[in-house]
PDB file of C-alpha atoms and ligand atoms in Angstrom:
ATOM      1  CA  UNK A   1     115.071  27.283 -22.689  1.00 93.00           C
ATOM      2  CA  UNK A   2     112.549  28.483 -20.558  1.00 96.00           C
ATOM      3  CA  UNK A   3     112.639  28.097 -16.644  1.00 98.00           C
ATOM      4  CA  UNK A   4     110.817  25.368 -14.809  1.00 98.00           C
ATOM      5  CA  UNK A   5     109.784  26.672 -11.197  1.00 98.00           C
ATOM      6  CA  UNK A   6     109.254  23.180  -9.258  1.00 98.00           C
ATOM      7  CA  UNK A   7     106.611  23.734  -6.508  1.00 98.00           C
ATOM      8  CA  UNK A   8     107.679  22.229  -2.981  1.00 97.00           C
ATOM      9  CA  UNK A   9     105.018  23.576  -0.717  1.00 90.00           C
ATOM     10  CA  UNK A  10     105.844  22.372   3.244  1.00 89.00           C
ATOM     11  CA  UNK A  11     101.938  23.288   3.943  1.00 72.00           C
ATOM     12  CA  UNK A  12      99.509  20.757   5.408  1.00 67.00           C
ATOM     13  CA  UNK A  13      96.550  22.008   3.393  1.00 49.00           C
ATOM     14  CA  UNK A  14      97.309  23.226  -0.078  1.00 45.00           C
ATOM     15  CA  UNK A  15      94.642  22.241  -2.787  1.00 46.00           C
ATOM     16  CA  UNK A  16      97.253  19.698  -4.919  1.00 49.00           C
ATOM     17  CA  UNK A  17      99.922  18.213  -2.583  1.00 53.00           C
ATOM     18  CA  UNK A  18      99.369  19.686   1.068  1.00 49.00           C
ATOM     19  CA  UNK A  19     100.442  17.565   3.989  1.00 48.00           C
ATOM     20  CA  UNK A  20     102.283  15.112   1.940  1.00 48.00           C
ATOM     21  CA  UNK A  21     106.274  16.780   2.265  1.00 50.00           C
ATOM     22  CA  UNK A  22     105.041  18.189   5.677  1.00 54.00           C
ATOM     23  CA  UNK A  23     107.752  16.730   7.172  1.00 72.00           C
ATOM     24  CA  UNK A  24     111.292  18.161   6.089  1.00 83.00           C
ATOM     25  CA  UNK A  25     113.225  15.498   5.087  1.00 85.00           C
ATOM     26  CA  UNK A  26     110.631  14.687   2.260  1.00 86.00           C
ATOM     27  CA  UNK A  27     110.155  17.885   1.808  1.00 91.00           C
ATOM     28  CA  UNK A  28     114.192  18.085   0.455  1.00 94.00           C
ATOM     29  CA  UNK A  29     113.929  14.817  -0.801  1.00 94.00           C
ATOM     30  CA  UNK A  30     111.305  16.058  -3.061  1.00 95.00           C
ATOM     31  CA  UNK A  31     112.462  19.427  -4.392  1.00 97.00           C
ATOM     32  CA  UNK A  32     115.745  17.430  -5.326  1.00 98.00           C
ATOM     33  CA  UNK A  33     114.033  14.784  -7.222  1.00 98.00           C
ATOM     34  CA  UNK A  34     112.482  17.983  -9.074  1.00 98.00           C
ATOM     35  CA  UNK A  35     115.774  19.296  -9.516  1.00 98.00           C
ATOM     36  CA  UNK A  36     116.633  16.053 -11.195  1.00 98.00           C
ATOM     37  CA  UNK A  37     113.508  16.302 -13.306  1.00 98.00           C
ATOM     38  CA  UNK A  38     114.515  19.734 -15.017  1.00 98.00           C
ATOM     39  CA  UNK A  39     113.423  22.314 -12.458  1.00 98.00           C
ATOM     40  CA  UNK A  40     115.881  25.473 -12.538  1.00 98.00           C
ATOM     41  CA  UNK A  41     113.955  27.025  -9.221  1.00 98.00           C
ATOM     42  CA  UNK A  42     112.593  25.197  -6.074  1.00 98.00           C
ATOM     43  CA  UNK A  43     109.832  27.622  -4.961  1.00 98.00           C
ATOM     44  CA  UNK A  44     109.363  26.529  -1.500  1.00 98.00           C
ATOM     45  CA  UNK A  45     106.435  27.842   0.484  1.00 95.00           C
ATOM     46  CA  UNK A  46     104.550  27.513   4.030  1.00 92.00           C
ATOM     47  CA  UNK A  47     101.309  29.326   3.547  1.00 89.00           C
ATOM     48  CA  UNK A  48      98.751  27.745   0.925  1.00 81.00           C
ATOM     49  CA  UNK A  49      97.211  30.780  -0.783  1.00 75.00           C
ATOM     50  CA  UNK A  50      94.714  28.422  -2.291  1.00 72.00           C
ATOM     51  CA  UNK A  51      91.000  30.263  -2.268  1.00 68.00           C
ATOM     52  CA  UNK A  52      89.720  30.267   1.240  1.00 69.00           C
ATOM     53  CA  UNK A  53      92.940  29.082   2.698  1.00 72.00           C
ATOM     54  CA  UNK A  54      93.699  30.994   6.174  1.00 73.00           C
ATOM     55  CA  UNK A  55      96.406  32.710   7.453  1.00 81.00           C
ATOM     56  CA  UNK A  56      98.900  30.873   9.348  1.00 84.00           C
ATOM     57  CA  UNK A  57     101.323  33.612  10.559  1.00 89.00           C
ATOM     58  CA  UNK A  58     105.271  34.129  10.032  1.00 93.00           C
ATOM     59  CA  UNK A  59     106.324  32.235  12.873  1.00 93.00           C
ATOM     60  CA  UNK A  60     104.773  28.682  11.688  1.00 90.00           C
ATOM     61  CA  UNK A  61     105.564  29.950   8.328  1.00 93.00           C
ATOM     62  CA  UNK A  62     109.477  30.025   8.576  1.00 94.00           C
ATOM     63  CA  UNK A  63     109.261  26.880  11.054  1.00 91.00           C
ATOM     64  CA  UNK A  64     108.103  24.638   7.645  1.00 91.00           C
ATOM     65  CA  UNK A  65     110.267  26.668   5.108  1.00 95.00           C
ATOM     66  CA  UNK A  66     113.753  27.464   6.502  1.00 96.00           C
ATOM     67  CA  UNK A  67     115.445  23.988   7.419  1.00 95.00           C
ATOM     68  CA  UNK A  68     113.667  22.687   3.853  1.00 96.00           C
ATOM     69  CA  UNK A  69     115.391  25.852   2.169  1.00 98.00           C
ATOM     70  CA  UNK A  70     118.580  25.622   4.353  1.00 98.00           C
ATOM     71  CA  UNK A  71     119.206  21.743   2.874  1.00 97.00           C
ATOM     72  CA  UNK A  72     118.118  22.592  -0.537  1.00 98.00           C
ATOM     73  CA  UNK A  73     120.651  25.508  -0.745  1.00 98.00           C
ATOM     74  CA  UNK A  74     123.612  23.224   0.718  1.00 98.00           C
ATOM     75  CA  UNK A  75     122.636  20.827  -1.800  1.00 98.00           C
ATOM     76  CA  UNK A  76     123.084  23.590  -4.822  1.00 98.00           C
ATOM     77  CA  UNK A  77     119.989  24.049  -5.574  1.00 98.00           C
ATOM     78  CA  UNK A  78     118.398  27.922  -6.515  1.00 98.00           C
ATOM     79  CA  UNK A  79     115.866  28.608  -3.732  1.00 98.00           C
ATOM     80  CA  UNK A  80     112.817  30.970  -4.116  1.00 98.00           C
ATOM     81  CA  UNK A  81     110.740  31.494  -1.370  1.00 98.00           C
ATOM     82  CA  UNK A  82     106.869  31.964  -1.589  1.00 97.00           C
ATOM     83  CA  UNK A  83     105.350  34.174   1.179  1.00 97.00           C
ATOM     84  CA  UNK A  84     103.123  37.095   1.494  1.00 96.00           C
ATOM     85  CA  UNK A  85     105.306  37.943   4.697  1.00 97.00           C
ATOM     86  CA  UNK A  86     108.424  40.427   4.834  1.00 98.00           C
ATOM     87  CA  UNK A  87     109.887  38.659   8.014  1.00 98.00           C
ATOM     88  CA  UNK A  88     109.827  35.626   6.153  1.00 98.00           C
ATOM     89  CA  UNK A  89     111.199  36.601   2.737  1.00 98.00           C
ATOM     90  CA  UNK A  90     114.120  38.378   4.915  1.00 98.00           C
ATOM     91  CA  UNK A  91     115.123  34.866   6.353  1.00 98.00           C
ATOM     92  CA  UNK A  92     114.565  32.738   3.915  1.00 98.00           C
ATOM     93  CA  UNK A  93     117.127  34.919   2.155  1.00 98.00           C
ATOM     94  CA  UNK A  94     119.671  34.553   4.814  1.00 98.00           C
ATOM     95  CA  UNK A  95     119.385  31.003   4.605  1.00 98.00           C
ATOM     96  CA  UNK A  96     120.220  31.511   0.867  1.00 98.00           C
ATOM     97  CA  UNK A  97     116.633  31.967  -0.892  1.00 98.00           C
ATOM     98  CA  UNK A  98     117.932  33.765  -4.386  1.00 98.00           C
ATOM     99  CA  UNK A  99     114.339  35.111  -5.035  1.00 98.00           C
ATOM    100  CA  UNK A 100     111.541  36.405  -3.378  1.00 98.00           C
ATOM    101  CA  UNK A 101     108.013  35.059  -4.712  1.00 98.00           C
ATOM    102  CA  UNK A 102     104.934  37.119  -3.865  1.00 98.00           C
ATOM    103  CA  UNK A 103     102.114  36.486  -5.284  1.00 97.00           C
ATOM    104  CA  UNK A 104     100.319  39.877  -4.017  1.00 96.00           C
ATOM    105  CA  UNK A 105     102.936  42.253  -5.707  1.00 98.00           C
ATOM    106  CA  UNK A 106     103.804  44.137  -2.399  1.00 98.00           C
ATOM    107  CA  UNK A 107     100.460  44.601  -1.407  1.00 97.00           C
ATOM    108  CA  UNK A 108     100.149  42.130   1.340  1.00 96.00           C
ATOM    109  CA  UNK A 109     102.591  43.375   3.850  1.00 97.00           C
ATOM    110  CA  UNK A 110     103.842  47.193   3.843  1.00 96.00           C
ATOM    111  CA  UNK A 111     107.068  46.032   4.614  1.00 98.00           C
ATOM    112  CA  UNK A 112     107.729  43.579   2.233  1.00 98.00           C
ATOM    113  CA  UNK A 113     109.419  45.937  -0.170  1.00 98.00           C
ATOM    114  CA  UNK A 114     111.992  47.318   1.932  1.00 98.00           C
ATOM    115  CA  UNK A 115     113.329  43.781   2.642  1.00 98.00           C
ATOM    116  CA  UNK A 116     113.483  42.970  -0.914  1.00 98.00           C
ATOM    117  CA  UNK A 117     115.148  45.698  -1.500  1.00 98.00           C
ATOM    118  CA  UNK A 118     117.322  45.489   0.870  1.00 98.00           C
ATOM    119  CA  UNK A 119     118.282  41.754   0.564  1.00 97.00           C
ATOM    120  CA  UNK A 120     119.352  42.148  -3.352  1.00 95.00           C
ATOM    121  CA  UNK A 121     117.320  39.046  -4.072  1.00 98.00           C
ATOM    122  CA  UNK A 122     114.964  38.944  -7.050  1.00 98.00           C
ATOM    123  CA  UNK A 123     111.504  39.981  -6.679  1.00 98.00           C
ATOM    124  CA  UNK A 124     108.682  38.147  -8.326  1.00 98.00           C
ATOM    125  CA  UNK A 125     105.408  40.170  -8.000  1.00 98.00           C
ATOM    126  CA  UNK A 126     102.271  38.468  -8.949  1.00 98.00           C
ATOM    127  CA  UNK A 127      98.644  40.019  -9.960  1.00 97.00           C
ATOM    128  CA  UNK A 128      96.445  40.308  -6.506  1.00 95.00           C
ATOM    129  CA  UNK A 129      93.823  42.184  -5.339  1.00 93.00           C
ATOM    130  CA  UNK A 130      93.117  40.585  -1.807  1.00 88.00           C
ATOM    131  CA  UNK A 131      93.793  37.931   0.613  1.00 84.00           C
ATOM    132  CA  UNK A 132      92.928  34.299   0.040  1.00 74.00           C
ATOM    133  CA  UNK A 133      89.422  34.169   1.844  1.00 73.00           C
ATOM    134  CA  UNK A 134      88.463  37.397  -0.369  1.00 72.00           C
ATOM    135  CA  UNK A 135      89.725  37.052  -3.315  1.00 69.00           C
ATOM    136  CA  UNK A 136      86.077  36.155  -5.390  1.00 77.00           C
ATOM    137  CA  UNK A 137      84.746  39.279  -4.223  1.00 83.00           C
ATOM    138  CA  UNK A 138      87.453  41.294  -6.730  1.00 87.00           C
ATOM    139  CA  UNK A 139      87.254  38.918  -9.525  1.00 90.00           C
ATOM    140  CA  UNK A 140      85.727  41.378 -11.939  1.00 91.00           C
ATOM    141  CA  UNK A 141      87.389  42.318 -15.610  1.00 92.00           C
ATOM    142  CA  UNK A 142      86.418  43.818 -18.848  1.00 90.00           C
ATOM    143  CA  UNK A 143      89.572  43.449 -20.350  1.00 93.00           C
ATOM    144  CA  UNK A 144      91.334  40.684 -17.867  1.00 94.00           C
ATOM    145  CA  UNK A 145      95.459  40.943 -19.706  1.00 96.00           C
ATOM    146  CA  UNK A 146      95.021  44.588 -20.501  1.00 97.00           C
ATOM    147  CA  UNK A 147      93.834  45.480 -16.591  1.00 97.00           C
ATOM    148  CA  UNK A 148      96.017  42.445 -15.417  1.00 98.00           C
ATOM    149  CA  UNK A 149      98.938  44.434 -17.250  1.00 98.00           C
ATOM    150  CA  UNK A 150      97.946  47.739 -16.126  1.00 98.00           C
ATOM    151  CA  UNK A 151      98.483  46.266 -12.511  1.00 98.00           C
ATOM    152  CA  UNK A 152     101.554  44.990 -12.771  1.00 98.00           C
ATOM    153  CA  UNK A 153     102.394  47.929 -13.948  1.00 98.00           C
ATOM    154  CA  UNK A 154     101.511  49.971 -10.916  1.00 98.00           C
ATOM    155  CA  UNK A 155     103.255  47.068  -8.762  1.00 98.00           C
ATOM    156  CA  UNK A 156     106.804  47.363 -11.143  1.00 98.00           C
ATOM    157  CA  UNK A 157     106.229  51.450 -10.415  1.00 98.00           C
ATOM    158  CA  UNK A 158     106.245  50.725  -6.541  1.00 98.00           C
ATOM    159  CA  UNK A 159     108.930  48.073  -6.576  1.00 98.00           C
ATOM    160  CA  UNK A 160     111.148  50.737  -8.397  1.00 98.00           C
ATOM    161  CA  UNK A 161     110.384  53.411  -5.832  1.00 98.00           C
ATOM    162  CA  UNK A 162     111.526  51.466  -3.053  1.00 98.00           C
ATOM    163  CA  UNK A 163     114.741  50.509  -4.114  1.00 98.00           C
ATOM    164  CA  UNK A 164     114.275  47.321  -6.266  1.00 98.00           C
ATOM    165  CA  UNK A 165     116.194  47.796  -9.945  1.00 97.00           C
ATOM    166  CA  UNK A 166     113.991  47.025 -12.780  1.00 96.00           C
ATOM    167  CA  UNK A 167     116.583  44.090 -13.447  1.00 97.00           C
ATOM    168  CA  UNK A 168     115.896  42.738 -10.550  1.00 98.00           C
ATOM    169  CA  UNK A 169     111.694  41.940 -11.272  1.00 98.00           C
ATOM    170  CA  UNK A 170     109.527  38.906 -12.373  1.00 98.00           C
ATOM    171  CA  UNK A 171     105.895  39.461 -12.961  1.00 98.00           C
ATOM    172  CA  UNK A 172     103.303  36.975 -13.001  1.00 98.00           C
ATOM    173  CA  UNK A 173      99.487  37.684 -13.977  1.00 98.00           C
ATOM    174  CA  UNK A 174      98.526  35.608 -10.782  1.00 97.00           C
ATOM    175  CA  UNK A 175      96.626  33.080 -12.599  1.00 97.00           C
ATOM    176  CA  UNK A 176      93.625  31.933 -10.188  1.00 94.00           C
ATOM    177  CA  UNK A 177      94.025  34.800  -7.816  1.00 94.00           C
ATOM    178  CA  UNK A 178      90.894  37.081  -7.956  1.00 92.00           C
ATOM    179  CA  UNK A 179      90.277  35.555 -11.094  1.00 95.00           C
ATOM    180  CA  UNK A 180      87.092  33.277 -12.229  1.00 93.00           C
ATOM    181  CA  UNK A 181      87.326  30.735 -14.740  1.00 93.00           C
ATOM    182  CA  UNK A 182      86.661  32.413 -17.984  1.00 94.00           C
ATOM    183  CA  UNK A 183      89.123  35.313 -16.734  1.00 96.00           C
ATOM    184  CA  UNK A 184      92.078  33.501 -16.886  1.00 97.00           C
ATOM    185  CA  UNK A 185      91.823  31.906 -20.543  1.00 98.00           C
ATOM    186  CA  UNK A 186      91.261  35.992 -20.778  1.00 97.00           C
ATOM    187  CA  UNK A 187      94.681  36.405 -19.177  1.00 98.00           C
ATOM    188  CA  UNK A 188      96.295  33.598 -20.531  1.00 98.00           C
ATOM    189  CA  UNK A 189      94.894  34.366 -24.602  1.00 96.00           C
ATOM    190  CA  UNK A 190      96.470  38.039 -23.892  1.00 97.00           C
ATOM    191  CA  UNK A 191      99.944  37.355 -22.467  1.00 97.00           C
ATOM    192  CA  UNK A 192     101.606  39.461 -25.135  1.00 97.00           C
ATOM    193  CA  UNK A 193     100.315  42.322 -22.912  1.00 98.00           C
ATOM    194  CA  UNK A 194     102.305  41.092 -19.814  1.00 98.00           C
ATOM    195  CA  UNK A 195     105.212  40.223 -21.663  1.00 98.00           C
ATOM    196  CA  UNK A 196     105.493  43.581 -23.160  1.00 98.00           C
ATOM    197  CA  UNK A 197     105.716  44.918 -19.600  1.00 98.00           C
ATOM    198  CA  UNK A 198     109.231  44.444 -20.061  1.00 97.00           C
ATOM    199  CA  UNK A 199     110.561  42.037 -17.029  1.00 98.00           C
ATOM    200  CA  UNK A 200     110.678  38.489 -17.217  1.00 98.00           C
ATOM    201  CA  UNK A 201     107.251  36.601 -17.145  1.00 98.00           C
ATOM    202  CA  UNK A 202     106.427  33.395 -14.393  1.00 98.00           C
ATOM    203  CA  UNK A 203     103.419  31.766 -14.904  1.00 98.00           C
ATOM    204  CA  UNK A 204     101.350  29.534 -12.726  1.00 98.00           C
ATOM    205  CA  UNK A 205      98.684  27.555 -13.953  1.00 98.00           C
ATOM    206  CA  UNK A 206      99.670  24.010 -12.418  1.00 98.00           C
ATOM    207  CA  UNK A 207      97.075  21.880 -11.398  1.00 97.00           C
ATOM    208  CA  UNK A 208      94.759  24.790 -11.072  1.00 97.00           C
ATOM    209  CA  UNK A 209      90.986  24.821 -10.783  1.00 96.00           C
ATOM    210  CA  UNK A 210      90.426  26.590 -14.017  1.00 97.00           C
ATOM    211  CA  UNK A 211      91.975  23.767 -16.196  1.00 98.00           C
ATOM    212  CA  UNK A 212      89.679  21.224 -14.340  1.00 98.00           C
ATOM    213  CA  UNK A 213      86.798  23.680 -14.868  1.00 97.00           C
ATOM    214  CA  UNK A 214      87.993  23.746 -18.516  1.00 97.00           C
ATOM    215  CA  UNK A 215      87.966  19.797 -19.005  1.00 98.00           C
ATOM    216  CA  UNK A 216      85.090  18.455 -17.397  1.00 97.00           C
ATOM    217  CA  UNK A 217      81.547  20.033 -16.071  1.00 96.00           C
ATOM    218  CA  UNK A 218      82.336  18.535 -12.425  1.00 97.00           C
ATOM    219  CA  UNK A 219      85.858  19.655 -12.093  1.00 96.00           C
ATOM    220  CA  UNK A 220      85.932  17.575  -8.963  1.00 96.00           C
ATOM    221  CA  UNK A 221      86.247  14.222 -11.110  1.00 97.00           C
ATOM    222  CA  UNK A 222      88.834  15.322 -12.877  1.00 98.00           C
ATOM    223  CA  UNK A 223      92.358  13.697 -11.323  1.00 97.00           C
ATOM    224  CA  UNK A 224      95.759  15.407 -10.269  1.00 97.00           C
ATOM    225  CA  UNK A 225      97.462  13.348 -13.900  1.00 97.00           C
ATOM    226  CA  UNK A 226      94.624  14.832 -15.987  1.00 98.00           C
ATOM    227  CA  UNK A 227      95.453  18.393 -14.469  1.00 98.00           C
ATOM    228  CA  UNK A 228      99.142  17.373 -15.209  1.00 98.00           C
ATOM    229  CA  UNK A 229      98.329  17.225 -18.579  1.00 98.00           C
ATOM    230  CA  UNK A 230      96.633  20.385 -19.064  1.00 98.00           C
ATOM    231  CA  UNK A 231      99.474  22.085 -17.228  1.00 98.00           C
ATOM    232  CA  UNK A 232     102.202  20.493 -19.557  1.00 98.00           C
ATOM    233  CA  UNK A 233     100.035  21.811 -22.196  1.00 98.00           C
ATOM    234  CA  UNK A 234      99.910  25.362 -20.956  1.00 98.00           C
ATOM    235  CA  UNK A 235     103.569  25.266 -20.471  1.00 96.00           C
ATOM    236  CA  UNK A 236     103.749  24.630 -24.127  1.00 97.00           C
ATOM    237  CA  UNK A 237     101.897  27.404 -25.077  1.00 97.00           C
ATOM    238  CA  UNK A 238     103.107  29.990 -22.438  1.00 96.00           C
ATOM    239  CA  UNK A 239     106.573  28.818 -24.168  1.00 93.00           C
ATOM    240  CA  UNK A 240     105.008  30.182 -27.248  1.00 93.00           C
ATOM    241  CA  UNK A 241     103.829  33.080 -25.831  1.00 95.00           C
ATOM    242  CA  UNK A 242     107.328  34.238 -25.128  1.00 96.00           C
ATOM    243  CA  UNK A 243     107.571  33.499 -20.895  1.00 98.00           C
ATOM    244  CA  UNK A 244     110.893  33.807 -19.091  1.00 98.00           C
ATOM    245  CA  UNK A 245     109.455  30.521 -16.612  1.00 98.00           C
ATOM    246  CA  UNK A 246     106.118  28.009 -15.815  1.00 98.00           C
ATOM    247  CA  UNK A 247     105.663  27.252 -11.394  1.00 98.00           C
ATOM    248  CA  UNK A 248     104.590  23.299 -11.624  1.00 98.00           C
ATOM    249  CA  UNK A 249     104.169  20.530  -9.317  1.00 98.00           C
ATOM    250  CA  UNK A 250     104.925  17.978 -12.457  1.00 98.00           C
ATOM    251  CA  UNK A 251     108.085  19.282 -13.307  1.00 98.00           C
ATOM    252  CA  UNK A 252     108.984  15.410 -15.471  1.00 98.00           C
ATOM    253  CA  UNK A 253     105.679  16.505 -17.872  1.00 98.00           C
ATOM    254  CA  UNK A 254     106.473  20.270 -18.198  1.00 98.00           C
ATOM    255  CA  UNK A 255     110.126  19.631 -19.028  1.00 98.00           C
ATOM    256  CA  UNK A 256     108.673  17.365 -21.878  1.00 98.00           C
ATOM    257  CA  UNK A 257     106.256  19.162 -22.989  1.00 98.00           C
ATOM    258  CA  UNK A 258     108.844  22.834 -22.705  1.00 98.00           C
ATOM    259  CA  UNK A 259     111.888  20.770 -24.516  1.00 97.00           C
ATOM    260  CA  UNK A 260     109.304  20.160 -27.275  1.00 97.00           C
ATOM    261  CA  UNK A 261     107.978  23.295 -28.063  1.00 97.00           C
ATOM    262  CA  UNK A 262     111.345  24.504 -28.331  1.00 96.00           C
ATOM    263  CA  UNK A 263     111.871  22.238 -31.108  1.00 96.00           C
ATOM    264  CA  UNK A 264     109.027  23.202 -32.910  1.00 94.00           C
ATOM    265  CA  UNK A 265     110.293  26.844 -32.288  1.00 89.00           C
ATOM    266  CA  UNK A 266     113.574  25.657 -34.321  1.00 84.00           C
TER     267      UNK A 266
HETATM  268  N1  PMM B 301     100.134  30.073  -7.290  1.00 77.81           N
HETATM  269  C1  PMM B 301     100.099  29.519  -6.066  1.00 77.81           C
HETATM  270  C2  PMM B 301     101.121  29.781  -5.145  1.00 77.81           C
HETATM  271  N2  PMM B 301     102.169  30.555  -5.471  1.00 77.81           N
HETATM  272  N3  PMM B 301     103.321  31.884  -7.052  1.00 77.81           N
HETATM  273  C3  PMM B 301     103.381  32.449  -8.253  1.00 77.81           C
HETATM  274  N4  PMM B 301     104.435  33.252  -8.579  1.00 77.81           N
HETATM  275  N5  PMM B 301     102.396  32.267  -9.187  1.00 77.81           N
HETATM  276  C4  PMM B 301     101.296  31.488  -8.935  1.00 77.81           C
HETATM  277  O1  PMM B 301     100.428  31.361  -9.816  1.00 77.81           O
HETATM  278  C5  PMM B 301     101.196  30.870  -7.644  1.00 77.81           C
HETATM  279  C6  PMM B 301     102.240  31.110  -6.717  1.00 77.81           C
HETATM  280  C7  PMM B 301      98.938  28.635  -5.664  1.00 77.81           C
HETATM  281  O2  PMM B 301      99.129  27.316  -6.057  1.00 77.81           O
HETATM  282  P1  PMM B 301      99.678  26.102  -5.097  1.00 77.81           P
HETATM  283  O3  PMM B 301      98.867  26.133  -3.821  1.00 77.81           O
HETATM  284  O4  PMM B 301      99.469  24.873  -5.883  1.00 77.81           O
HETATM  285  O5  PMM B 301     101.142  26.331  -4.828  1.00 77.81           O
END
């Protein structure tokens, strides 16, 4: 069955659920009621990447996410931890983080390889082109899956050059990062490119901007259960579309909607 990713972001301003599981206790107490739900992962992060977010540094950064990671891990649950930084991605591993999620491939932090490679976690590397508070400026495609692919591809080449086996990778077409709209139903409609790639394929749609976008003309009226929806729905169809795992915050909806379009499969 394909992997849920449950999202337990210890941020006080991400777009969906910032500031809500700030504190750690709730923070745990959340990621294990998505465990419960069906997720397979617990992606815990401490810097929102949402578009204009800014910077908050590795120190703050591994202040939210270690003692959340530290219980989850005691608790048995599979830890990935998502951070731009190579000091963090190094500790969360030591306090038993299984996979490192990056959304900007290796680009973000020269070092970030190295520690990856070093710390024999897995690697997710996600489709970037620049930081958060830049990343509209980039978000310009002819062919969005085909240059999304070609990309990856260059990231996958890097990743292998410093160290990382090919077994070892995740990619992820970054939906929402340096991309408008239009360009990720572009993305999304061409996935058969990025799953030919070869690695496993994590996609993250959840609650996203585009889906609002999508549904309503002022994506600003439409609510966090309607963007649940469309996310269970694009679970279902990136299920189709042959992906390894989905990242959600509704992990209950996705598991549904996943367990379903399995059936269908047969
Ligand atoms: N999106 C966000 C954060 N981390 N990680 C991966 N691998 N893929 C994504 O699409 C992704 C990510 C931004 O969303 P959030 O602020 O709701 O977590």
């Amino acid at each position: 069955m394909t992997a849920i990713w449950g999202i337990v972001n210890v941020t006080p301003d991400s777009f969906s659920d910032g500031g809500r599981y700030l504190d750690v206790d709730r923070a745990v107490a959340h990621g294990l009621r998505l465990r419960e739900e069906g997720a397979t992962v617990l992606d815990v992060g401490g810097e929102s990447t949402r578009p204009g977010a800014e910077r908050v540094g590795p120190k703050i950064e591994q202040q939210r996410v270690l003692p959340v990671i530290e219980q989850l891990v005691a608790a048995g649950a599979p830890v990935s931890i998502d951070t731009l930084n190579a000091a963090t991605a190094d500790a969360a591993v030591r306090a038993g983080a299984r996979i490192v999620n990056d959304v900007s491939g290796g680009l973000a932090d020269p070092e970030m390889r190295a520690a990856v490679a070093a710390s024999g976690a897995d690697y997710a590397i996600g489709h970037w082109r620049d930081f958060s508070d830049d990343m509209y400026a980039h978000a310009q495609y002819r062919r969005a899956a085909r240059e999304v692919a070609g990309e990856l591809k260059a990231r996958m080449g890097e990743a292998a050059a410093a160290g990382i086996a090919p077994s070892r990778l995740i990619v992820d077409p970054g939906i929402g990062f340096s991309k408008r709209g239009g360009q990720n139903w572009g993305v999304l409609s061409g996935l058969d490119e990025i799953v030919a790639l070869g690695p496993r394929v994590l996609i993250g749609t959840s609650r996203k901007r585009f889906l609002a976008e999508t549904l309503d003309a002022d994506p600003a009226t439409v609510t966090e259960k309607r963007r649940d929806l469309a996310t269970a729905v694009t679970s279902a169809l990136a299920v189709r579309a042959g992906v390894w795992a989905v990242r959600v915050h509704d992990v209950a909806a996705t598991r549904d909607a996943i367990v379903i379009a399995h059936a269908w499969e047969g």
